[in-house]
Each structure stands twice: as structure tokens, then as C-alpha cells.
Tab-separated table of C-alpha atoms in Angstrom:
chain	number	residue	atom	x	y	z
L	179	MET	CA	54.852	145.942	91.918
L	180	GLU	CA	52.711	143.362	89.607
L	181	GLY	CA	52.327	143.770	86.522
L	182	THR	CA	55.344	146.634	85.953
L	183	LYS	CA	58.333	145.336	84.454
L	184	ARG	CA	61.741	145.625	86.263
L	185	LYS	CA	64.980	146.791	84.805
L	186	PRO	CA	68.118	144.126	84.937
L	187	GLY	CA	70.014	143.675	87.411
L	188	ARG	CA	70.636	143.347	91.630
L	189	PRO	CA	67.506	144.856	93.670
L	190	PRO	CA	68.027	147.693	95.871
L	191	SER	CA	68.788	146.229	99.351
L	192	GLN	CA	65.927	146.949	101.830
L	193	LYS	CA	67.829	149.293	103.716
L	194	ALA	CA	67.963	151.712	100.280
L	195	ARG	CA	65.093	150.985	99.332
L	196	THR	CA	63.208	151.807	102.815
L	197	ALA	CA	65.142	155.285	102.258
L	198	ILE	CA	64.138	155.922	98.930
L	199	PHE	CA	60.296	155.168	99.792
L	200	LYS	CA	61.060	157.352	102.900
L	201	ALA	CA	62.428	160.266	101.245
L	202	THR	CA	59.148	159.647	98.198
L	203	MET	CA	56.899	160.061	100.700
L	204	GLU	CA	58.576	163.004	102.484
L	205	LEU	CA	58.713	165.242	98.961
L	206	LEU	CA	55.347	164.047	97.783
L	207	LEU	CA	53.623	165.318	101.004
L	208	GLU	CA	56.125	168.342	101.478
L	209	HIS	CA	55.930	169.623	97.659
L	210	GLY	CA	53.532	167.234	95.605
L	211	LEU	CA	53.924	165.006	92.912
L	212	ARG	CA	54.554	167.651	89.989
L	213	LYS	CA	57.332	169.348	91.963
L	214	MET	CA	59.003	166.332	93.453
L	215	THR	CA	61.879	165.564	91.182
L	216	ILE	CA	64.145	161.984	91.491
L	217	ASP	CA	67.145	164.273	91.741
L	218	ARG	CA	65.802	165.559	94.843
L	219	VAL	CA	64.518	162.037	95.915
L	220	ALA	CA	68.176	160.385	95.474
L	221	GLU	CA	69.875	163.490	97.242
L	222	HIS	CA	67.141	162.954	100.652
L	223	ALA	CA	67.704	158.819	100.544
L	224	GLY	CA	71.649	159.140	99.753
L	225	VAL	CA	71.415	156.982	97.017
L	226	SER	CA	72.329	157.364	92.973
L	227	LYS	CA	69.660	157.841	90.195
L	228	ALA	CA	71.011	154.891	88.834
L	229	THR	CA	69.502	153.117	91.483
L	230	ILE	CA	66.291	154.791	91.390
L	231	TYR	CA	66.305	154.608	87.570
L	232	ARG	CA	67.072	151.021	87.750
L	233	TRP	CA	64.044	149.616	89.474
L	234	TRP	CA	61.182	152.698	88.959
L	235	SER	CA	60.985	154.193	85.451
L	236	ASP	CA	59.705	157.464	86.266
L	237	LYS	CA	58.645	159.274	89.772
L	238	VAL	CA	55.057	158.398	89.427
L	239	GLN	CA	55.405	154.417	89.505
L	240	LEU	CA	57.895	155.150	92.520
L	241	SER	CA	55.015	157.434	94.265
L	242	MET	CA	52.597	154.830	94.027
L	243	GLU	CA	54.986	152.097	95.309
L	244	ALA	CA	56.015	154.417	98.089
L	245	PHE	CA	52.225	155.014	98.920
L	246	VAL	CA	51.719	151.454	99.419
L	247	TYR	CA	54.557	151.188	101.266
L	248	HIS	CA	54.146	153.724	103.704
L	249	VAL	CA	50.104	154.371	103.890
L	250	GLN	CA	47.724	152.087	105.523
L	251	ILE	CA	44.206	153.340	105.588
L	252	GLU	CA	43.662	152.532	108.740
L	253	GLY	CA	40.349	152.442	111.250
L	254	THR	CA	38.339	150.147	113.496
L	255	ILE	CA	35.397	148.954	111.823
L	256	MET	CA	32.833	149.155	113.821
L	257	ASN	CA	30.037	146.881	114.816
L	258	THR	CA	27.000	148.124	116.195
L	259	GLY	CA	24.970	146.149	115.238
L	260	ASN	CA	23.731	147.608	111.921
L	261	ILE	CA	25.214	148.018	109.104
L	262	VAL	CA	24.347	151.343	108.121
L	263	ASP	CA	25.464	152.986	111.365
L	264	ASP	CA	28.662	150.784	110.413
L	265	TYR	CA	28.844	152.368	107.230
L	266	ILE	CA	29.017	155.528	107.779
L	267	ASP	CA	31.298	155.430	110.917
L	268	TRP	CA	34.158	153.550	108.470
L	269	PHE	CA	32.913	156.130	105.128
L	270	CYS	CA	33.443	159.003	107.500
L	271	LYS	CA	36.786	157.841	108.416
L	272	LEU	CA	37.418	157.602	104.739
L	273	HIS	CA	36.553	160.478	104.058
L	274	ARG	CA	39.115	162.324	106.586
L	275	PHE	CA	41.646	160.154	105.538
L	276	TYR	CA	41.367	161.628	101.848
L	277	SER	CA	41.128	165.332	102.926
L	278	SER	CA	44.782	164.457	104.625
L	279	PRO	CA	48.019	165.311	103.435
L	280	GLU	CA	48.271	161.162	102.818
L	281	GLY	CA	44.946	161.842	100.670
L	282	ARG	CA	45.896	164.528	98.999
L	283	VAL	CA	48.957	162.776	97.674
L	284	LEU	CA	46.619	159.629	96.708
L	285	ALA	CA	44.621	161.800	94.450
L	286	GLN	CA	47.224	163.389	92.522
L	287	ILE	CA	48.811	160.107	91.913
L	288	MET	CA	45.557	158.985	90.514
L	289	ALA	CA	45.072	162.395	88.630
L	290	GLU	CA	49.166	161.911	86.919
L	291	SER	CA	48.190	157.925	85.960
L	292	GLN	CA	44.726	158.118	84.480
L	293	SER	CA	46.964	157.966	80.955
L	294	ARG	CA	48.803	154.853	82.037
L	295	GLN	CA	47.074	151.758	82.701
L	296	GLU	CA	49.711	149.601	82.823
L	297	MET	CA	50.769	151.135	85.845
L	298	LEU	CA	47.140	152.627	87.359
L	299	LEU	CA	45.725	149.049	87.574
L	300	PRO	CA	48.133	147.309	89.787
L	301	PHE	CA	47.692	150.277	91.851
L	302	GLN	CA	44.229	149.980	91.764
L	303	GLU	CA	44.529	146.968	92.880
L	304	ARG	CA	46.534	147.157	95.983
L	305	LEU	CA	43.818	149.820	97.294
L	306	ARG	CA	40.719	147.796	96.501
L	307	ALA	CA	42.424	145.345	98.627
L	308	MET	CA	42.812	147.895	101.490
L	309	LEU	CA	39.419	149.648	100.909
L	310	TYR	CA	36.813	146.354	99.670
L	311	ASP	CA	37.658	143.877	102.490
L	312	LYS	CA	37.132	146.099	105.358
L	313	CYS	CA	33.414	147.164	103.567
L	314	MET	CA	33.347	143.106	103.264
L	315	ILE	CA	33.751	142.199	106.419
L	316	ILE	CA	30.666	144.565	107.535
L	317	TRP	CA	28.466	143.114	104.847
L	318	ASN	CA	29.012	139.457	105.534
L	319	ARG	CA	28.276	140.630	109.576
L	320	ALA	CA	24.695	142.340	108.163
L	321	LEU	CA	24.199	138.949	106.102
L	322	GLU	CA	24.826	136.873	109.658
L	323	ARG	CA	22.405	139.136	111.022
L	324	GLY	CA	19.947	138.655	108.649
L	325	GLU	CA	19.816	142.568	107.426
L	326	LEU	CA	20.039	141.710	103.434
L	327	ASP	CA	19.029	139.542	101.159
L	328	ASP	CA	22.016	137.044	100.212
L	329	THR	CA	21.077	137.749	96.195
L	330	ILE	CA	22.141	141.613	96.512
L	331	ASP	CA	25.329	142.135	94.783
L	332	ALA	CA	28.120	143.022	97.714
L	333	MET	CA	30.518	144.326	95.124
L	334	LEU	CA	28.115	146.392	93.205
L	335	THR	CA	26.837	148.057	96.282
L	336	ILE	CA	30.269	148.570	97.561
L	337	GLU	CA	31.469	150.231	94.564
L	338	LEU	CA	28.131	152.764	94.898
L	339	LEU	CA	29.520	153.566	97.905
L	340	HIS	CA	32.918	154.402	96.780
L	341	SER	CA	32.022	156.490	94.087
L	342	PRO	CA	31.391	159.818	95.225
L	343	SER	CA	34.537	159.575	96.844
L	344	SER	CA	36.612	158.458	93.795
L	345	TYR	CA	34.631	161.491	91.414
L	346	ARG	CA	35.342	163.539	94.000
L	347	MET	CA	39.282	162.960	94.129
L	348	LEU	CA	39.499	163.157	90.241
L	349	SER	CA	37.355	166.335	89.565
L	350	ASN	CA	39.512	167.841	92.387
L	351	GLN	CA	36.475	168.289	95.122
L	352	PRO	CA	36.552	167.687	98.610
L	353	PRO	CA	35.356	164.716	100.081
L	354	LEU	CA	31.870	164.647	101.649
L	355	ASP	CA	31.196	165.787	104.748
L	356	ASP	CA	30.013	163.647	107.924
L	357	GLU	CA	26.579	164.632	106.786
L	358	ALA	CA	26.390	164.655	103.709
L	359	THR	CA	28.121	160.572	103.706
L	360	ALA	CA	25.604	159.742	106.658
L	361	LYS	CA	22.678	160.971	104.081
L	362	MET	CA	24.320	158.971	101.135
L	363	ILE	CA	24.370	155.945	103.091
L	364	ARG	CA	21.068	156.234	104.323
L	365	LEU	CA	19.533	156.880	100.955
L	366	LEU	CA	21.026	154.000	99.128
L	367	PHE	CA	20.047	151.226	102.265
L	368	GLN	CA	16.765	152.794	102.123
L	369	GLY	CA	16.457	150.613	98.308
L	370	ILE	CA	17.800	147.342	99.624
L	371	LYS	CA	18.128	146.487	103.321
L	372	LYS	CA	15.383	144.583	104.327
L	373	GLN	CA	12.439	146.321	106.494
């Protein structure tokens, strides 16, 4: 991961790397981050602990990279012709992901890494690329249709849309349900969408 120093030595083979990431995700989903250990990962992956520690300083850093490697927050971006409906559809899908086992793993990683900005910031950038790029596709379509004033700050608006999810994840609350998600998005766009 960018921003994290590697230890000297030959990198693990692609086969070993894949096995390590696979074992890490399986153990995270089964036991959670706090109960997962490097010993268990090494055993499940069929590698030595030294191989893991040569490239990942601890289980938090390893979990971050395994999560990004295995989990893609997928979902078809709707094109209903209305930015509000498109965002409601996307954020309902996203909030369902946050409720999934993989979403709970993400919440654990975020919680455990709050005091470790050198690891957290690159991880957040990877997540941002997964999430914000899709939101910008919806935004740009709306601009082309003339639904929005082009002076509105797109990234600030998208951050406002994501904020309830981030807050609930870090405060160990469940994600918004579909009804609450729709209400939130309609309320926000009442103030910025062209009438």
C-alpha cells in the first residue's frame, strides 16, 4: 500500500501473496479482526510468519491490503434521468454492503486504525477511489442534463452524502435503511437541485 514502508527482502510470490490475502479475509469474516492472529493466517496460507512480517508490520496493515485486494464495492449505477433517484439507488446498495459481513470487517479495520494515520490515510484513499468515482459519474450525468448549477461543489456534496455512513460505522451503529437513505438524499437535494 502506498505510504507504508516495506522491509528489505524479496517480495512474496504472487501465489503466496494471494494465499495470504485469502486466508486473512476468511479469518476476518469468521473471527473478526481482534481474534485474528498472524499465526493463524500463516497456518491457513501455508507460509511462515517470517514471510508475513517481512512485508506487513502487523495484522491491521495486512487486513487493509487483504480487504482492498478481495473486496470490490460493486453495483450497477442506475441512470434514471434524475440525480436524486440515481443516488438513492446507489446509496441504498452501499448501505446494504455496510450491513454485510464484508462491511462489518471494514468497520473493524477503520476502528482499529484510527490512531495510525500513516496506514489509515492510504487505505482511505483506496476506498475513496472505489466510492467517489461512481458518485461523480452520477453527478456529471446530472450536470449534462442541466439538473445542477455547475458552481456547486461536487466533492463537498458527495462527502455530505457519505458522512452519515462514516459516522455510523465509527460509532458502531447500523447503516441507514432504505427509507432513511431516501429521506436524507431528498432533503439534501431540495436545497441544491434546480427547480
